[in-house]
mmCIF file of C-alpha atoms in Angstrom:
data_model
loop_
_atom_site.group_PDB
_atom_site.id
_atom_site.type_symbol
_atom_site.label_atom_id
_atom_site.label_comp_id
_atom_site.label_asym_id
_atom_site.label_seq_id
_atom_site.Cartn_x
_atom_site.Cartn_y
_atom_site.Cartn_z
ATOM 1 C CA MET A 1 -9.558 -14.929 37.121
ATOM 2 C CA ALA A 2 -9.685 -14.893 33.411
ATOM 3 C CA ARG A 3 -12.297 -12.698 31.867
ATOM 4 C CA ARG A 4 -15.078 -14.817 30.241
ATOM 5 C CA GLU A 5 -15.933 -13.877 26.554
ATOM 6 C CA HIS A 6 -19.473 -13.091 25.886
ATOM 7 C CA VAL A 7 -20.678 -15.391 22.947
ATOM 8 C CA GLN A 8 -23.725 -14.202 21.186
ATOM 9 C CA ILE A 9 -26.553 -17.067 21.167
ATOM 10 C CA LYS A 10 -28.913 -16.847 18.407
ATOM 11 C CA THR A 11 -32.471 -18.087 18.219
ATOM 12 C CA ASP A 12 -33.679 -20.362 15.367
ATOM 13 C CA GLY A 13 -35.255 -17.381 13.739
ATOM 14 C CA GLU A 14 -31.980 -15.440 13.815
ATOM 15 C CA ILE A 15 -29.990 -18.506 12.403
ATOM 16 C CA ALA A 16 -32.445 -18.388 9.631
ATOM 17 C CA LYS A 17 -31.658 -14.615 8.885
ATOM 18 C CA MET A 18 -27.964 -15.622 8.995
ATOM 19 C CA ARG A 19 -28.761 -18.096 6.348
ATOM 20 C CA VAL A 20 -30.159 -15.607 4.029
ATOM 21 C CA ALA A 21 -26.853 -13.657 4.134
ATOM 22 C CA GLY A 22 -24.846 -16.894 4.090
ATOM 23 C CA LEU A 23 -26.554 -17.679 0.573
ATOM 24 C CA VAL A 24 -25.628 -14.242 -0.698
ATOM 25 C CA VAL A 25 -22.131 -14.947 0.137
ATOM 26 C CA ALA A 26 -22.284 -18.707 -1.450
ATOM 27 C CA ARG A 27 -23.753 -17.374 -4.616
ATOM 28 C CA THR A 28 -21.367 -14.539 -4.835
ATOM 29 C CA LEU A 29 -18.220 -16.911 -4.320
ATOM 30 C CA ALA A 30 -19.637 -19.084 -7.221
ATOM 31 C CA LYS A 31 -19.762 -16.047 -9.525
ATOM 32 C CA LEU A 32 -16.222 -15.119 -8.444
ATOM 33 C CA ARG A 33 -14.858 -18.655 -8.923
ATOM 34 C CA ALA A 34 -16.211 -18.582 -12.358
ATOM 35 C CA ALA A 35 -14.528 -14.976 -13.083
ATOM 36 C CA VAL A 36 -11.025 -16.141 -12.027
ATOM 37 C CA GLU A 37 -8.811 -16.563 -15.200
ATOM 38 C CA PRO A 38 -5.454 -15.309 -16.423
ATOM 39 C CA GLY A 39 -5.586 -11.484 -17.334
ATOM 40 C CA VAL A 40 -8.253 -10.657 -14.793
ATOM 41 C CA SER A 41 -7.419 -8.144 -12.092
ATOM 42 C CA THR A 42 -8.230 -8.479 -8.441
ATOM 43 C CA ALA A 43 -10.055 -5.100 -8.874
ATOM 44 C CA ASP A 44 -12.224 -6.821 -11.602
ATOM 45 C CA LEU A 45 -13.124 -9.446 -9.020
ATOM 46 C CA ASP A 46 -13.841 -6.863 -6.423
ATOM 47 C CA ALA A 47 -16.295 -5.211 -8.936
ATOM 48 C CA VAL A 48 -18.057 -8.569 -9.615
ATOM 49 C CA ALA A 49 -18.458 -9.135 -6.019
ATOM 50 C CA GLU A 50 -19.822 -5.616 -4.978
ATOM 51 C CA LYS A 51 -22.358 -5.827 -7.900
ATOM 52 C CA ALA A 52 -23.562 -9.321 -6.874
ATOM 53 C CA ILE A 53 -24.105 -8.667 -3.359
ATOM 54 C CA ARG A 54 -25.746 -5.252 -3.888
ATOM 55 C CA ASP A 55 -28.029 -6.865 -6.645
ATOM 56 C CA GLU A 56 -29.334 -9.066 -3.950
ATOM 57 C CA GLY A 57 -30.375 -6.171 -1.665
ATOM 58 C CA ALA A 58 -27.349 -6.968 0.579
ATOM 59 C CA ILE A 59 -24.391 -4.848 2.041
ATOM 60 C CA PRO A 60 -20.643 -5.943 1.578
ATOM 61 C CA SER A 61 -19.457 -6.809 5.159
ATOM 62 C CA PHE A 62 -15.878 -5.838 4.489
ATOM 63 C CA LYS A 63 -16.235 -2.382 2.761
ATOM 64 C CA GLY A 64 -15.325 0.239 5.141
ATOM 65 C CA TYR A 65 -14.789 -2.232 8.076
ATOM 66 C CA GLN A 66 -11.995 -0.665 10.135
ATOM 67 C CA GLY A 67 -11.069 1.330 6.904
ATOM 68 C CA PHE A 68 -10.656 -1.757 4.505
ATOM 69 C CA PRO A 69 -11.469 -0.252 1.045
ATOM 70 C CA ALA A 70 -12.934 -3.031 -0.865
ATOM 71 C CA THR A 71 -15.777 -5.705 -0.941
ATOM 72 C CA ILE A 72 -13.575 -8.723 -0.770
ATOM 73 C CA CYS A 73 -10.046 -9.927 0.071
ATOM 74 C CA THR A 74 -7.902 -11.154 -2.775
ATOM 75 C CA SER A 75 -4.804 -12.913 -1.581
ATOM 76 C CA VAL A 76 -2.559 -14.092 -4.166
ATOM 77 C CA ASN A 77 0.217 -16.756 -4.044
ATOM 78 C CA ASN A 78 2.281 -16.061 -0.660
ATOM 79 C CA GLU A 79 -0.451 -13.640 0.492
ATOM 80 C CA VAL A 80 -2.330 -15.364 3.129
ATOM 81 C CA VAL A 81 -5.249 -13.289 3.973
ATOM 82 C CA HIS A 82 -6.632 -9.597 3.902
ATOM 83 C CA ALA A 83 -5.029 -8.507 0.637
ATOM 84 C CA ILE A 84 -6.647 -5.430 -0.862
ATOM 85 C CA PRO A 85 -7.755 -5.687 -4.441
ATOM 86 C CA GLN A 86 -5.903 -3.822 -6.836
ATOM 87 C CA ARG A 87 -6.141 -2.759 -10.604
ATOM 88 C CA LYS A 88 -2.391 -3.408 -11.033
ATOM 89 C CA ARG A 89 -2.593 -6.899 -9.663
ATOM 90 C CA VAL A 90 -3.534 -9.044 -12.652
ATOM 91 C CA LEU A 91 -3.822 -12.799 -12.244
ATOM 92 C CA ARG A 92 -1.628 -14.985 -14.188
ATOM 93 C CA GLU A 93 -1.480 -18.662 -15.144
ATOM 94 C CA GLY A 94 -0.146 -20.789 -12.348
ATOM 95 C CA ASP A 95 -1.260 -18.223 -9.499
ATOM 96 C CA LEU A 96 -3.448 -19.258 -6.593
ATOM 97 C CA ILE A 97 -5.954 -16.785 -5.231
ATOM 98 C CA SER A 98 -7.920 -16.843 -1.986
ATOM 99 C CA ILE A 99 -11.193 -14.776 -2.028
ATOM 100 C CA ASP A 100 -12.637 -13.924 1.387
ATOM 101 C CA CYS A 101 -16.215 -12.492 1.236
ATOM 102 C CA GLY A 102 -18.872 -11.190 3.652
ATOM 103 C CA ALA A 103 -22.409 -9.790 3.214
ATOM 104 C CA ILE A 104 -24.894 -8.342 5.619
ATOM 105 C CA VAL A 105 -28.669 -8.829 5.115
ATOM 106 C CA ASN A 106 -31.002 -7.104 7.743
ATOM 107 C CA GLY A 107 -28.341 -6.646 10.124
ATOM 108 C CA TRP A 108 -26.944 -10.366 10.123
ATOM 109 C CA HIS A 109 -23.686 -11.491 8.584
ATOM 110 C CA GLY A 110 -22.487 -14.237 6.473
ATOM 111 C CA ASP A 111 -18.612 -14.848 5.829
ATOM 112 C CA ALA A 112 -16.768 -17.541 3.719
ATOM 113 C CA ALA A 113 -13.638 -17.986 1.692
ATOM 114 C CA ILE A 114 -12.439 -19.968 -1.306
ATOM 115 C CA THR A 115 -9.035 -20.769 -2.819
ATOM 116 C CA VAL A 116 -9.067 -21.039 -6.671
ATOM 117 C CA PRO A 117 -6.318 -22.019 -9.113
ATOM 118 C CA VAL A 118 -5.794 -19.738 -11.938
ATOM 119 C CA GLY A 119 -5.608 -21.679 -15.114
ATOM 120 C CA ALA A 120 -3.175 -24.647 -14.907
ATOM 121 C CA VAL A 121 -1.398 -24.896 -11.668
ATOM 122 C CA ALA A 122 1.294 -27.047 -10.148
ATOM 123 C CA GLN A 123 0.177 -30.299 -8.633
ATOM 124 C CA ASN A 124 1.549 -29.386 -5.224
ATOM 125 C CA LEU A 125 -0.662 -26.167 -5.246
ATOM 126 C CA LEU A 126 -3.684 -28.182 -5.970
ATOM 127 C CA GLU A 127 -3.108 -30.576 -3.475
ATOM 128 C CA MET A 128 -2.663 -27.900 -0.947
ATOM 129 C CA THR A 129 -5.770 -26.386 -1.890
ATOM 130 C CA GLU A 130 -7.748 -29.769 -1.676
ATOM 131 C CA ALA A 131 -6.073 -30.330 1.870
ATOM 132 C CA CYS A 132 -7.269 -26.834 3.130
ATOM 133 C CA GLU A 133 -10.739 -27.675 1.880
ATOM 134 C CA GLN A 134 -10.833 -31.105 3.533
ATOM 135 C CA ALA A 135 -9.451 -29.592 6.852
ATOM 136 C CA LEU A 136 -12.287 -27.031 6.846
ATOM 137 C CA TRP A 137 -14.983 -29.648 6.610
ATOM 138 C CA ARG A 138 -13.353 -31.663 9.402
ATOM 139 C CA GLY A 139 -13.504 -28.579 11.516
ATOM 140 C CA LEU A 140 -16.975 -27.785 10.437
ATOM 141 C CA ALA A 141 -18.211 -31.505 11.252
ATOM 142 C CA ALA A 142 -16.859 -30.973 14.760
ATOM 143 C CA ALA A 143 -19.096 -28.126 15.440
ATOM 144 C CA GLN A 144 -21.395 -30.684 17.445
ATOM 145 C CA LEU A 145 -23.910 -29.908 20.177
ATOM 146 C CA GLY A 146 -22.347 -30.316 23.637
ATOM 147 C CA GLY A 147 -18.690 -30.235 22.247
ATOM 148 C CA LYS A 148 -15.956 -27.787 23.163
ATOM 149 C CA LEU A 149 -14.590 -25.030 20.941
ATOM 150 C CA THR A 150 -11.132 -26.592 20.473
ATOM 151 C CA ASP A 151 -12.814 -29.859 19.299
ATOM 152 C CA ILE A 152 -12.865 -27.770 16.011
ATOM 153 C CA SER A 153 -9.255 -26.474 16.161
ATOM 154 C CA ALA A 154 -8.052 -30.189 16.881
ATOM 155 C CA ALA A 155 -9.973 -31.460 13.946
ATOM 156 C CA VAL A 156 -8.394 -29.106 11.573
ATOM 157 C CA GLU A 157 -4.927 -29.606 12.964
ATOM 158 C CA ARG A 158 -5.355 -33.576 12.945
ATOM 159 C CA TYR A 159 -5.908 -33.435 9.182
ATOM 160 C CA VAL A 160 -3.241 -30.975 8.270
ATOM 161 C CA HIS A 161 -0.314 -31.893 10.332
ATOM 162 C CA PRO A 162 0.398 -35.357 8.866
ATOM 163 C CA LEU A 163 0.429 -33.843 5.429
ATOM 164 C CA GLY A 164 3.223 -31.648 6.512
ATOM 165 C CA TYR A 165 1.697 -28.122 5.707
ATOM 166 C CA GLY A 166 2.253 -25.006 7.770
ATOM 167 C CA ILE A 167 -0.595 -24.140 9.990
ATOM 168 C CA VAL A 168 -0.888 -20.306 10.171
ATOM 169 C CA ASP A 169 -1.098 -18.972 13.838
ATOM 170 C CA HIS A 170 -2.589 -15.799 15.335
ATOM 171 C CA TYR A 171 -5.127 -15.725 12.309
ATOM 172 C CA GLY A 172 -8.299 -17.914 12.388
ATOM 173 C CA GLY A 173 -11.981 -18.049 12.656
ATOM 174 C CA HIS A 174 -14.375 -16.245 14.999
ATOM 175 C CA GLY A 175 -17.881 -15.906 16.195
ATOM 176 C CA ILE A 176 -20.205 -14.100 13.825
ATOM 177 C CA GLY A 177 -23.969 -12.645 14.073
ATOM 178 C CA THR A 178 -24.930 -9.185 14.335
ATOM 179 C CA GLU A 179 -21.085 -8.138 13.827
ATOM 180 C CA MET A 180 -18.701 -9.956 11.359
ATOM 181 C CA HIS A 181 -16.301 -10.406 14.273
ATOM 182 C CA GLN A 182 -17.218 -11.815 17.628
ATOM 183 C CA PRO A 183 -16.018 -13.840 20.287
ATOM 184 C CA PRO A 184 -14.723 -16.386 20.378
ATOM 185 C CA HIS A 185 -11.569 -16.709 18.385
ATOM 186 C CA VAL A 186 -11.213 -20.207 16.807
ATOM 187 C CA LEU A 187 -7.684 -21.329 16.307
ATOM 188 C CA ASN A 188 -6.566 -23.994 13.746
ATOM 189 C CA HIS A 189 -4.586 -25.908 16.185
ATOM 190 C CA GLY A 190 -4.859 -27.206 19.714
ATOM 191 C CA ARG A 191 -5.910 -29.869 22.168
ATOM 192 C CA PRO A 192 -9.624 -30.896 22.077
ATOM 193 C CA GLY A 193 -12.162 -30.418 24.954
ATOM 194 C CA ARG A 194 -11.267 -26.739 25.754
ATOM 195 C CA GLY A 195 -12.954 -23.267 25.585
ATOM 196 C CA ILE A 196 -16.628 -22.634 25.268
ATOM 197 C CA ARG A 197 -19.152 -25.355 25.102
ATOM 198 C CA LEU A 198 -20.918 -25.670 21.819
ATOM 199 C CA VAL A 199 -24.430 -24.952 22.647
ATOM 200 C CA GLU A 200 -27.623 -24.459 20.225
ATOM 201 C CA GLY A 201 -27.495 -21.039 18.727
ATOM 202 C CA VAL A 202 -23.627 -20.661 18.405
ATOM 203 C CA ALA A 203 -22.500 -19.357 15.103
ATOM 204 C CA LEU A 204 -19.010 -19.694 13.947
ATOM 205 C CA ALA A 205 -16.739 -18.728 10.982
ATOM 206 C CA ILE A 206 -14.158 -21.542 10.722
ATOM 207 C CA GLU A 207 -11.270 -20.825 8.554
ATOM 208 C CA PRO A 208 -8.002 -22.781 8.038
ATOM 209 C CA MET A 209 -4.946 -20.995 6.716
ATOM 210 C CA ILE A 210 -2.191 -23.259 5.498
ATOM 211 C CA THR A 211 1.134 -23.006 3.694
ATOM 212 C CA LEU A 212 3.541 -25.022 1.775
ATOM 213 C CA GLY A 213 6.656 -23.897 3.916
ATOM 214 C CA ARG A 214 6.862 -22.352 7.371
ATOM 215 C CA PRO A 215 3.573 -21.009 8.898
ATOM 216 C CA ASP A 216 5.348 -17.691 10.066
ATOM 217 C CA THR A 217 3.649 -14.487 8.784
ATOM 218 C CA ALA A 218 4.230 -10.619 8.451
ATOM 219 C CA VAL A 219 1.888 -7.658 7.649
ATOM 220 C CA LEU A 220 2.822 -5.521 4.723
ATOM 221 C CA ASP A 221 2.915 -1.645 4.760
ATOM 222 C CA ASP A 222 -0.669 -1.444 3.792
ATOM 223 C CA ASP A 223 -1.464 -2.655 7.324
ATOM 224 C CA TRP A 224 -3.732 -5.332 5.851
ATOM 225 C CA THR A 225 -2.019 -7.979 3.502
ATOM 226 C CA VAL A 226 -0.707 -10.836 5.598
ATOM 227 C CA VAL A 227 2.230 -12.784 3.783
ATOM 228 C CA THR A 228 4.219 -15.809 4.372
ATOM 229 C CA THR A 229 7.823 -14.793 5.711
ATOM 230 C CA ASP A 230 9.431 -17.426 3.562
ATOM 231 C CA GLY A 231 7.570 -16.681 0.297
ATOM 232 C CA SER A 232 5.726 -19.837 0.183
ATOM 233 C CA PHE A 233 2.254 -20.019 -1.204
ATOM 234 C CA ALA A 234 -0.887 -20.327 0.960
ATOM 235 C CA ALA A 235 -4.410 -21.464 0.883
ATOM 236 C CA HIS A 236 -7.447 -20.203 2.891
ATOM 237 C CA THR A 237 -10.987 -21.628 3.166
ATOM 238 C CA GLU A 238 -13.854 -20.623 5.285
ATOM 239 C CA HIS A 239 -17.562 -21.243 6.064
ATOM 240 C CA THR A 240 -20.136 -19.996 8.529
ATOM 241 C CA VAL A 241 -21.733 -22.695 10.577
ATOM 242 C CA ALA A 242 -24.424 -22.731 13.184
ATOM 243 C CA VAL A 243 -24.550 -25.360 15.885
ATOM 244 C CA THR A 244 -28.099 -26.993 16.086
ATOM 245 C CA SER A 245 -29.623 -29.909 17.873
ATOM 246 C CA ARG A 246 -29.688 -31.656 14.560
ATOM 247 C CA GLY A 247 -25.925 -31.285 13.894
ATOM 248 C CA PRO A 248 -24.035 -28.466 12.215
ATOM 249 C CA TRP A 249 -25.701 -26.266 9.423
ATOM 250 C CA VAL A 250 -23.098 -24.795 7.158
ATOM 251 C CA LEU A 251 -24.886 -21.284 6.420
ATOM 252 C CA THR A 252 -22.566 -20.257 3.513
ATOM 253 C CA GLU A 253 -22.804 -23.551 1.447
ATOM 254 C CA LEU A 254 -25.689 -24.023 -0.977
ATOM 255 C CA ASP A 255 -26.969 -27.145 0.295
ATOM 256 C CA GLY A 256 -26.190 -26.436 3.925
ATOM 257 C CA GLY A 257 -23.388 -29.097 4.021
ATOM 258 C CA VAL A 258 -25.469 -31.892 3.211
ATOM 259 C CA ALA A 259 -23.348 -33.498 0.688
ATOM 260 C CA LYS A 260 -19.971 -32.912 2.405
ATOM 261 C CA PHE A 261 -21.152 -34.131 5.704
ATOM 262 C CA ALA A 262 -22.616 -37.180 4.104
ATOM 263 C CA GLU A 263 -19.056 -38.086 2.908
ATOM 264 C CA LEU A 264 -17.952 -37.668 6.255
ATOM 265 C CA GLY A 265 -20.787 -39.788 7.879
ATOM 266 C CA VAL A 266 -22.113 -36.711 9.710
ATOM 267 C CA ALA A 267 -25.586 -35.574 10.172
ATOM 268 C CA CYS A 268 -26.409 -32.107 8.768
ATOM 269 C CA GLY A 269 -28.310 -29.816 10.819
ATOM 270 C CA GLN A 270 -30.162 -28.066 7.899
ATOM 271 C CA PRO A 271 -33.873 -27.889 8.677
ATOM 272 C CA ALA A 272 -36.083 -29.932 6.042
ATOM 273 C CA GLN A 273 -37.767 -26.829 4.711
ATOM 274 C CA SER A 274 -34.513 -24.958 3.995
ATOM 275 C CA SER A 275 -33.234 -24.534 0.511
ATOM 276 C CA ALA A 276 -30.586 -22.638 -1.613
ATOM 277 C CA ALA A 277 -33.420 -20.630 -3.390
#
């Protein structure tokens, strides 16, 4: 018999605490998006992130996690995820950078990622970035009470597959709460209707990773940086979402997901009294 994963179920009060951490992440990523430009090093961005998180009284989730030496992951071009910020890695016009960021507030985690063009970027890279973002929101919208885990996976794949991008395997989303990484693992492909049932209080980090070429990856000698084996550029987006009786509530989006879900015709689970303050 297969071993059943223990999935942490949160109370409304605990989800509200995660929202506080999620807003720290959202505001930090907004500062990082604004800071991305040619001539900036990934170490410069890491310094911006650490200051932003600590100025809010929060703790960077990534720094020291299994020995990771930085506050954010800064993956450029063919780097898919987990790249370590470096003083010598200076952004150039036409680059694409994904920035993954996490914060802890009072023991609760938020985790999100964005992919940002550096200056003027080729149209096909902009289109891939937009596709990754749209796939993320399809996955978030599928985090519905009473559904199954792979409904999320299937929603991401349904959007990406017809566009011809590679969907990275092995790496994906995860449960989140009092630890940054918890069960279950959330793949970005698969048949719907499988896995755990989505009940009120489940919180997940959903994170599509797609490539312009093949989806195959390798890990560099630093034991962190994941790259495409064919050298093709990649995009990575992520949000933390809570399953509620009102619908999915995106804890790392400033408006909770209201605007994006409205475009998709999906109810947002953000409580009426919640704000981005």
